Structure formats: C-alpha cells, structure tokens
Coordinates of C-alpha atoms in Angstrom, one line a residue:
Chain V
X164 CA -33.4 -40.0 88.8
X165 CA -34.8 -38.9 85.6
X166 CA -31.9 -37.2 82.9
X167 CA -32.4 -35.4 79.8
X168 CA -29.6 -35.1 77.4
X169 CA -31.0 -32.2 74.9
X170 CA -31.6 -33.5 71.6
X171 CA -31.3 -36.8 72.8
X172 CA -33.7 -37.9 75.1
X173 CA -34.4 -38.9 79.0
X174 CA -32.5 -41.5 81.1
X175 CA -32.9 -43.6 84.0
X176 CA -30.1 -43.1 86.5
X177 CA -29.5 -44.8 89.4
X178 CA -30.0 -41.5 92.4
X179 CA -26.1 -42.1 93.3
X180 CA -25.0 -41.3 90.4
X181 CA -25.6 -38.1 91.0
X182 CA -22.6 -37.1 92.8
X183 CA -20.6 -38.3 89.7
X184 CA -22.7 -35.4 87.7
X185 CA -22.6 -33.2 90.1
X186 CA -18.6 -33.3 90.2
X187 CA -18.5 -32.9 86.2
X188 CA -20.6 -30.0 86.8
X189 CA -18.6 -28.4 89.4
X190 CA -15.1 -28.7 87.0
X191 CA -17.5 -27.6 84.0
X192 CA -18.5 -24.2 86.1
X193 CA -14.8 -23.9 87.2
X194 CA -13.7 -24.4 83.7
X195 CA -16.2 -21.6 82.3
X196 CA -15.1 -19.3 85.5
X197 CA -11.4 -19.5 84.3
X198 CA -12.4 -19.4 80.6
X199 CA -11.2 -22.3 79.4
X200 CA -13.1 -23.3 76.3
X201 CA -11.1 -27.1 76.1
X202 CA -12.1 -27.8 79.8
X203 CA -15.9 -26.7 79.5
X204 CA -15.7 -28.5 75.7
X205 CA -14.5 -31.8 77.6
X206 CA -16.5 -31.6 80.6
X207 CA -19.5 -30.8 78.8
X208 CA -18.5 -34.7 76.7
X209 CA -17.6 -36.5 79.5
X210 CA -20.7 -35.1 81.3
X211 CA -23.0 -36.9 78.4
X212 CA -20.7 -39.9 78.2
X213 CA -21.9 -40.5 82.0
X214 CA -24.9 -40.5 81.4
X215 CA -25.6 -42.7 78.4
X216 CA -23.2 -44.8 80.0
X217 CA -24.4 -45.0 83.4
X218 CA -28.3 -44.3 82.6
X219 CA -30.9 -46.6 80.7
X220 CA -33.5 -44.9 78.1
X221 CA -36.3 -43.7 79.8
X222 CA -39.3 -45.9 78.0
X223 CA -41.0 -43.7 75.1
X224 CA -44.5 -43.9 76.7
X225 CA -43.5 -41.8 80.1
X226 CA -44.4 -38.7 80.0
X227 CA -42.6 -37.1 83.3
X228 CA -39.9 -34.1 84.0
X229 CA -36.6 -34.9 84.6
X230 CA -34.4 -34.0 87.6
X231 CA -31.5 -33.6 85.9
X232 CA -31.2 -31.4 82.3
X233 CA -28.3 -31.6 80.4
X234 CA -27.5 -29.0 77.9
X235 CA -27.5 -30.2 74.1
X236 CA -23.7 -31.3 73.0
X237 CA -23.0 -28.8 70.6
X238 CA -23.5 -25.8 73.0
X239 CA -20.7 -23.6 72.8
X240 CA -18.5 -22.0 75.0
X241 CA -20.4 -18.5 74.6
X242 CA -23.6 -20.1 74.6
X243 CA -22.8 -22.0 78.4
X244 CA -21.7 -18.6 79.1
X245 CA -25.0 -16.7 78.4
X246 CA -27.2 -19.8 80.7
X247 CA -24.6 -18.3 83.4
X248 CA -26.2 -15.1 83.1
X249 CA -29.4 -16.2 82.8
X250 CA -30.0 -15.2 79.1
X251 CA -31.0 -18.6 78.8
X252 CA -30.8 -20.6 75.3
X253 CA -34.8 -22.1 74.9
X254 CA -36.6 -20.4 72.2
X255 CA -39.9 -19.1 72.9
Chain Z
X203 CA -38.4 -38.8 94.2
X204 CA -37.7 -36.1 92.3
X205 CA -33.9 -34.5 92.9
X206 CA -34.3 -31.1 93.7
X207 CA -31.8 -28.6 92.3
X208 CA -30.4 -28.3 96.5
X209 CA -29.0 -31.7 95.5
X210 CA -26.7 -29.9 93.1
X211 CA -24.9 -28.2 95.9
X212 CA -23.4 -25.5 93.2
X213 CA -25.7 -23.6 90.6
X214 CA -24.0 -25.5 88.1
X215 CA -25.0 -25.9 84.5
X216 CA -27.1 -28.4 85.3
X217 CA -29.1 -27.0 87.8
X218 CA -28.9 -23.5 85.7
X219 CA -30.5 -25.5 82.6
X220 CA -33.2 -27.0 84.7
X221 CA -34.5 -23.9 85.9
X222 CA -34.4 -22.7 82.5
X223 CA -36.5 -25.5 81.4
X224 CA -39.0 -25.9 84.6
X225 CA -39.5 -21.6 84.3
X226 CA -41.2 -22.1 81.2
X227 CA -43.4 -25.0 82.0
X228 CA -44.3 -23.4 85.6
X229 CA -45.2 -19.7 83.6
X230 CA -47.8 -21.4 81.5
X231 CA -49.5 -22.9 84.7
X232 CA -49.2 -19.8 86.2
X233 CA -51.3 -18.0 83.0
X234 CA -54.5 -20.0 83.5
X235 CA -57.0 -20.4 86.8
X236 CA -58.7 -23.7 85.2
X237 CA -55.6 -26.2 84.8
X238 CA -57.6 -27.4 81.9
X239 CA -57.5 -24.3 79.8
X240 CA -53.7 -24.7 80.3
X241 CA -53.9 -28.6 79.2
X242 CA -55.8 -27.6 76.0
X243 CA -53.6 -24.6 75.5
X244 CA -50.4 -26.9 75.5
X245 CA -51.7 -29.1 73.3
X246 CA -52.2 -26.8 70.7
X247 CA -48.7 -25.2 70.9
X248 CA -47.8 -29.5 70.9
X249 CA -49.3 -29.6 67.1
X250 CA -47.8 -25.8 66.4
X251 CA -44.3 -26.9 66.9
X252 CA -44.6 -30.8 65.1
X253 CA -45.5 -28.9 62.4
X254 CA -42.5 -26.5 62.4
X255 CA -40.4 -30.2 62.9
X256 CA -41.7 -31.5 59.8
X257 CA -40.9 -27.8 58.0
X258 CA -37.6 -28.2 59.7
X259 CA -36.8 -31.3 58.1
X260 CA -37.9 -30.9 55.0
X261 CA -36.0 -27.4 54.7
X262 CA -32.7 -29.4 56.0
X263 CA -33.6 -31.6 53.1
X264 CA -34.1 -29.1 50.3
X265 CA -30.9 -27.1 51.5
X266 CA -29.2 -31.0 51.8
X267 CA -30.3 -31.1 48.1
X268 CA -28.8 -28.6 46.9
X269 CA -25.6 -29.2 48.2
X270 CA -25.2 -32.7 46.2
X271 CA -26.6 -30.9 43.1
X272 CA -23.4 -28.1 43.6
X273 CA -21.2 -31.5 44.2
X274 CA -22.3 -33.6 41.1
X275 CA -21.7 -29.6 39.7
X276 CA -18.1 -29.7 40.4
X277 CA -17.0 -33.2 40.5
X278 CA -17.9 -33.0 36.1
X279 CA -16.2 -29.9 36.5
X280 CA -12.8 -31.8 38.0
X281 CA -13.5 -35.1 35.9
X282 CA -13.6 -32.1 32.3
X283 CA -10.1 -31.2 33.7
X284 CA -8.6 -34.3 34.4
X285 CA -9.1 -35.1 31.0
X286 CA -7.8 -32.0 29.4
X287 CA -4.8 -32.6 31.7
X288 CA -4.2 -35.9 30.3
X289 CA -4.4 -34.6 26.9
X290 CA -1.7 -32.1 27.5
X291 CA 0.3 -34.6 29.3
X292 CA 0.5 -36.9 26.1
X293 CA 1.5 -33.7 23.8
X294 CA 4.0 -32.9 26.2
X295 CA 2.6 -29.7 27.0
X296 CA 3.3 -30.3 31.0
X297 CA 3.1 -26.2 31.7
X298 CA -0.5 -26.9 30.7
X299 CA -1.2 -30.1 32.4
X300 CA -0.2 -28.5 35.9
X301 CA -2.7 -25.6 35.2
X302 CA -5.2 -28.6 34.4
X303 CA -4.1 -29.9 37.6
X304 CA -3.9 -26.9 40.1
X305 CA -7.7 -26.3 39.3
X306 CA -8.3 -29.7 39.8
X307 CA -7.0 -29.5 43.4
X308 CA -8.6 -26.5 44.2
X309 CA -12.1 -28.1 43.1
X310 CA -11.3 -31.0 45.3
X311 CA -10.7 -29.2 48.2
X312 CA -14.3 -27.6 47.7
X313 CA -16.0 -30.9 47.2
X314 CA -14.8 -32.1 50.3
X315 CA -15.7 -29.0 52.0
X316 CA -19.2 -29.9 50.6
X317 CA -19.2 -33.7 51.2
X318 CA -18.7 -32.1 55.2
X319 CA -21.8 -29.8 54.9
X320 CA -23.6 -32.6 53.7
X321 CA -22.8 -35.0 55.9
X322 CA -23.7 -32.1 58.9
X323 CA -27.0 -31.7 57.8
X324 CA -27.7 -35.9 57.4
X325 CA -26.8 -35.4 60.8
X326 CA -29.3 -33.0 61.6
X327 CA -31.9 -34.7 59.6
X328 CA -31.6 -37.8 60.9
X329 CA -32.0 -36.1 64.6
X330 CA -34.7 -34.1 63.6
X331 CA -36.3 -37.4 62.4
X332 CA -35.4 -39.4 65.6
X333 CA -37.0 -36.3 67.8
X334 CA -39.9 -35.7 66.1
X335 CA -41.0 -39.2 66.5
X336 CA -40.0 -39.3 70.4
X337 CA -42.5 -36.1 70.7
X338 CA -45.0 -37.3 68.4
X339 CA -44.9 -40.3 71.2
X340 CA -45.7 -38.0 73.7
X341 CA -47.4 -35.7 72.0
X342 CA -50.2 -38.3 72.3
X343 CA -49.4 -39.4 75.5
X344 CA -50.6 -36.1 77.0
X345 CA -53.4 -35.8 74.6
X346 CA -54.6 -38.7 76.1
X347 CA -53.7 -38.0 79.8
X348 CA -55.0 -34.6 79.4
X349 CA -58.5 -35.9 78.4
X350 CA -58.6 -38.3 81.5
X351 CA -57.5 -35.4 83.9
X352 CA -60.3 -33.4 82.6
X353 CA -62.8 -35.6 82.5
X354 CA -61.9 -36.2 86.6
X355 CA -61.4 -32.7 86.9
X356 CA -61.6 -31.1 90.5
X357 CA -59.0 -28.6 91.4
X358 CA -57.7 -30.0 94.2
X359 CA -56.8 -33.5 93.1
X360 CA -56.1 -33.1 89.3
X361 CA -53.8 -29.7 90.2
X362 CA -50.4 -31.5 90.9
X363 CA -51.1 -34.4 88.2
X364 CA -51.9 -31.5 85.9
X365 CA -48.8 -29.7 86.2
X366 CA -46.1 -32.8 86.2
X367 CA -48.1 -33.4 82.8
X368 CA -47.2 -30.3 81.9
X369 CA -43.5 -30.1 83.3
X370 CA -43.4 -33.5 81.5
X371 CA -44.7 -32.4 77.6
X372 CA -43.1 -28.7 78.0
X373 CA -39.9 -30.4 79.0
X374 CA -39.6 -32.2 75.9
X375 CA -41.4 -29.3 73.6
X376 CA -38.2 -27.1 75.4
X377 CA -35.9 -29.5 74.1
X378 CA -37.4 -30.0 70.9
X379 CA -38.0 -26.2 70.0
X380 CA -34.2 -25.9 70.7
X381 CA -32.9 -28.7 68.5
X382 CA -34.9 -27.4 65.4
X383 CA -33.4 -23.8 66.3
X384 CA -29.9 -25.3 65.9
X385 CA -30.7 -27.6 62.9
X386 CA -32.2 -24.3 61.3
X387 CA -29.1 -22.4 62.2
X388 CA -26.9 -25.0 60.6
X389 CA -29.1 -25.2 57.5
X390 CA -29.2 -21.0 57.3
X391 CA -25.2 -21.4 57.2
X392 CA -25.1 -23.7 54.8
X393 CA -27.7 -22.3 52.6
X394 CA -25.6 -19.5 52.4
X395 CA -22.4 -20.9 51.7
X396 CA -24.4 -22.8 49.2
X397 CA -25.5 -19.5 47.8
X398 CA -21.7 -17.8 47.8
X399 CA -21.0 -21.1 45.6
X400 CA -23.5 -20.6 43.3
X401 CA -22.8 -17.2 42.8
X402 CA -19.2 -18.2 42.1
X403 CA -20.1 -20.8 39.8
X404 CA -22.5 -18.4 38.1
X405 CA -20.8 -15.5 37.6
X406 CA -17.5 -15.2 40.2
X407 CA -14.5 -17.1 40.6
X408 CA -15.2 -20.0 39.7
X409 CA -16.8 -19.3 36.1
X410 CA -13.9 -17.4 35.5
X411 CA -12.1 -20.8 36.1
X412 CA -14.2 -22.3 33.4
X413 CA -13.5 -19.7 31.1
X414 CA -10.2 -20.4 31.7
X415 CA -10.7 -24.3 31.3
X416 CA -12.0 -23.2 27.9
X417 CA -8.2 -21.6 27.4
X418 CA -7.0 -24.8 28.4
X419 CA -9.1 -26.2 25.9
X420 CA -8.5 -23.9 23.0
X421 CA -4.4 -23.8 23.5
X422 CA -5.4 -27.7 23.6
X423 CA -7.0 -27.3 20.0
X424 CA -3.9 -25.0 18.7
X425 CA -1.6 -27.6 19.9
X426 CA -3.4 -30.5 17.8
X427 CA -3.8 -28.2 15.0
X428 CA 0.0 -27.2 15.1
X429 CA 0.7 -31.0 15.6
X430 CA -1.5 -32.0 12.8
X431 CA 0.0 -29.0 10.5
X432 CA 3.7 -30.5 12.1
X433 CA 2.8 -33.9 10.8
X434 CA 1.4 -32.6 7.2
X435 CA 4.8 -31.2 6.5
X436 CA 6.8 -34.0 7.3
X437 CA 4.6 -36.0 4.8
X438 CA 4.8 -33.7 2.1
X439 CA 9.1 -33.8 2.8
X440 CA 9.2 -37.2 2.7
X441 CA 7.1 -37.8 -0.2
X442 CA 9.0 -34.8 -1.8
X443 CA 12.3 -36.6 -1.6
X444 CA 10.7 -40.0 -2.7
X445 CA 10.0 -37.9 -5.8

C-alpha cells in the first residue's frame, strides 16, 4: 500500500502492515476521545515512525493516490480535533 | 490494490484525512463533463500554487533575514556591555559591573530565543525547498500524462486513468498547499515577534536599556575622571612635600 506522510512524501508499505497502523490509529482516536493531548502527541510520532521505518520512498516519477494519508507531524491536538468534526485542515 | 478506507475498521484519523484529501480531488472531477477540461484545469492551479511555493520560500527567507539582522543587533549590543562591565570591574565599581551584567543576561536570553526562531524557519525553508521539488517532479509528470490521455481521449477508456491522475497530482497539491499554509503561519509569528523586537529596540524597552547602557557609560566616564582627579592630587602632595 501506498502512504503519504504530509509534508513528507509517499511510501511503499508492505499491505500487512496495515494492521500495525490501523492499531496506532485506533489508540490515537481513543486518545483524542479522552482528551489526552500526550497520547494523541505520541501516537501521532510513533504513527510516522512506522511508517518511515517500515515503508520505502515511493520513487519521485509515480504519480498515483495513496491508500493511506497521514496527517503532517506538527498537527496539534485542536487541529486532529477539528478533522474529527469534519472541519477538515486542507486549504482551498 | 488500492486499500479502501473499510480496511480501517474505525473512522480513524487516517481514514478521516484520506477522505479529506480524496473529497477534493473527486469535486474537481465532478465540476467538468469532458475529463480533459478537468486535466487542463488542474494543471493550471499545478503552476498557481508552485508559484505561491517559491513566494513562500522566499518570504520564509526575508523574515529568516531579518531575524539574524536583530541577532547580529543584540549580540554588539551584549559584547558593548561586557566591556563596560569589565571596565567597572577593574575600578572596583562591582554595583556597576552587575548592572553591566544583568542586561547582559537578559540580552542572551533573547538571542537564544532568536537563534530558536531562526533555526524553525531553516526548518521550514529547507521543507519548503525539498517539496517544491517533489511537486515540480510531478507537476511534470501529469503534464505529460495529461497530454497522452488527451490525445487517446474517449470517455470510456481514459475516464478512470483520468481521475487516478487526478487523485494522484491533487493528492500531492493537498499536501503541498497545506505545508506552505503552516510554513506561512510560522513565518506570520515570527514576523511579528520580529516586529515587537524592533519596536523595543526602536523606541521600547530595550532602547531604554541603551539609554541606560549610556548611564553605565557616563558614571563609567565620572569614575575615570574622579580617578584621574584622585591621582592628580596625590602627585601634587607628593611633589609638595619633596619641596
């Protein structure tokens, strides 16, 4: 599967991996539900750790959507609270 | 094959920030009948936003600038005060020294509040720089993939191709758009912090501080003088009882 790390660029993950993201995700959403700002602020690193880690760049001269989008690292706590209710965080 | 966001079992963030990003790239196909309005469309918005990069980086420059211009600023500023604080240290004036010295501290605490603000928006140059390459890459990519799909046009074939091209470039335009909003919020804080500090060093705080270094200067001059007087006297004593 195809990941983009915002800001960073796409990776190539192997299509297993994606129940290791999919956990991260789940304890990030949990995190944001309870409001813990330090669980959603370490989920959120360990989520892109994964992924440079597990994932190779995706080659410069592919042009192709990923299946996985990872917000950019700096998003803050209010920020992953607004894509929950669907304010959304893309500029126009 | 594509994951789907059903894989994410949970509307997580991940599945939450890829509709965000896919809803934007499936509203432009929506906008045209001819996918190759839509292809030609795109591509000018493309050239729209790698010009805003290029403004982007050069205003993370100029504000970048500006911020070693304030440093250079206060470090002469600090170095000025050291010195006065070694002259008061060798006339024994040590009430005067630590004045010298508090101000000195103060200023370094600001220059290393400034060597951080300039090191964040290296940072954000630097990314800026690394992303507008990646999408001038694929900025001519699609250019040329968009003349090929157009030159083999025939709605039913070139639809699908069409709109992965499109998921593909808006995807990275998406991702793009929002790192130059950040690095242009970062710079906008700085730039104003940069602004408080010149308006401190202009007319504020901190002038008064130099006004004040200029008291340390001047009870630096009435010292020597009294000194100087101090050691005229002696002379004339001495050479009063050689007489």
């Amino acid at each position: 599967m195809i990941v983009r790390l915002m800001g960073e660029g796409q990776y190539v993950l192997p299509d297993e991996d994606v129940e290791v993201l999919n956990e991260i995700d789940n304890e990030i959403v949990r995190a944001i539900e309870r409001g813990d700002e330090k669980g959603f602020e370490e989920g959120l690193a360990r989520l892109i750790f994964e992924v440079r880690h597990r994932g190779e760049p995706l080659a410069g001269d592919i042009l192709r959507p990923s299946d996985v989008v990872v917000p950019p690292e700096d998003l803050t706590f209010e920020e992953a609270k607004a894509i929950f209710t669907g304010e959304g965080i893309i500029p126009d | 094959m594509p994951v789907q966001v059903g894989v994410v079992r949970r509307m997580g963030i991940l599945s939450r920030m890829g509709l965000i990003v896919k809803t934007k790239a499936s509203k432009l196909l929506d906008r045209y009948e001819d996918p190759r309005e839509v292809l030609d469309y795109s591509y000018e918005k493309q050239l729209e936003l790698i010009r805003e990069v290029r403004k982007g980086i050069a205003r993370v420059a100029t504000s970048k600038k500006r911020l070693e211009i304030q440093k250079r600023k206060l470090e002469a500023q600090m170095e000025k005060l050291d010195v006065q604080a070694r002259r008061a240290v060798e006339m024994g004036k040590e009430e005067l020294a630590r004045v010298a010295l508090e101000r000195k501290i103060a200023l370094r605490s600001q220059i290393s509040q400034l060597d951080g603000e300039i090191a964040t928006l290296t940072a954000e140059q630097q990314r800026l720089e690394h992303t507008h390459g990646k999408l001038a890459q694929k900025i001519e990519l699609f250019r040329a993939r968009k003349e090929v799909l157009k030159a083999r046009y025939t709605a039913a074939e070139a639809k699908s191709e069409v709109a992965e091209s499109l998921s593909g470039i808006s995807e990275e335009m998406a991702d793009v758009g929002l790192a130059l909003e950040r690095a242009e919020e970062k710079t906008e804080q700085m730039s104003a912090r940069a602004e408080a500090l010149d308006e401190l060093m202009e007319s504020g705080v901190l002038d008064d501080l130099s006004v004040r270094e200029d008291d340390i200067d001047s009870k630096l001059e009435e010292l020597s003088a009294s000194a100087e007087l101090e050691r005229e006297l002696e002379r004339l004593k001495s050479e009063a009882k050689e007489d």
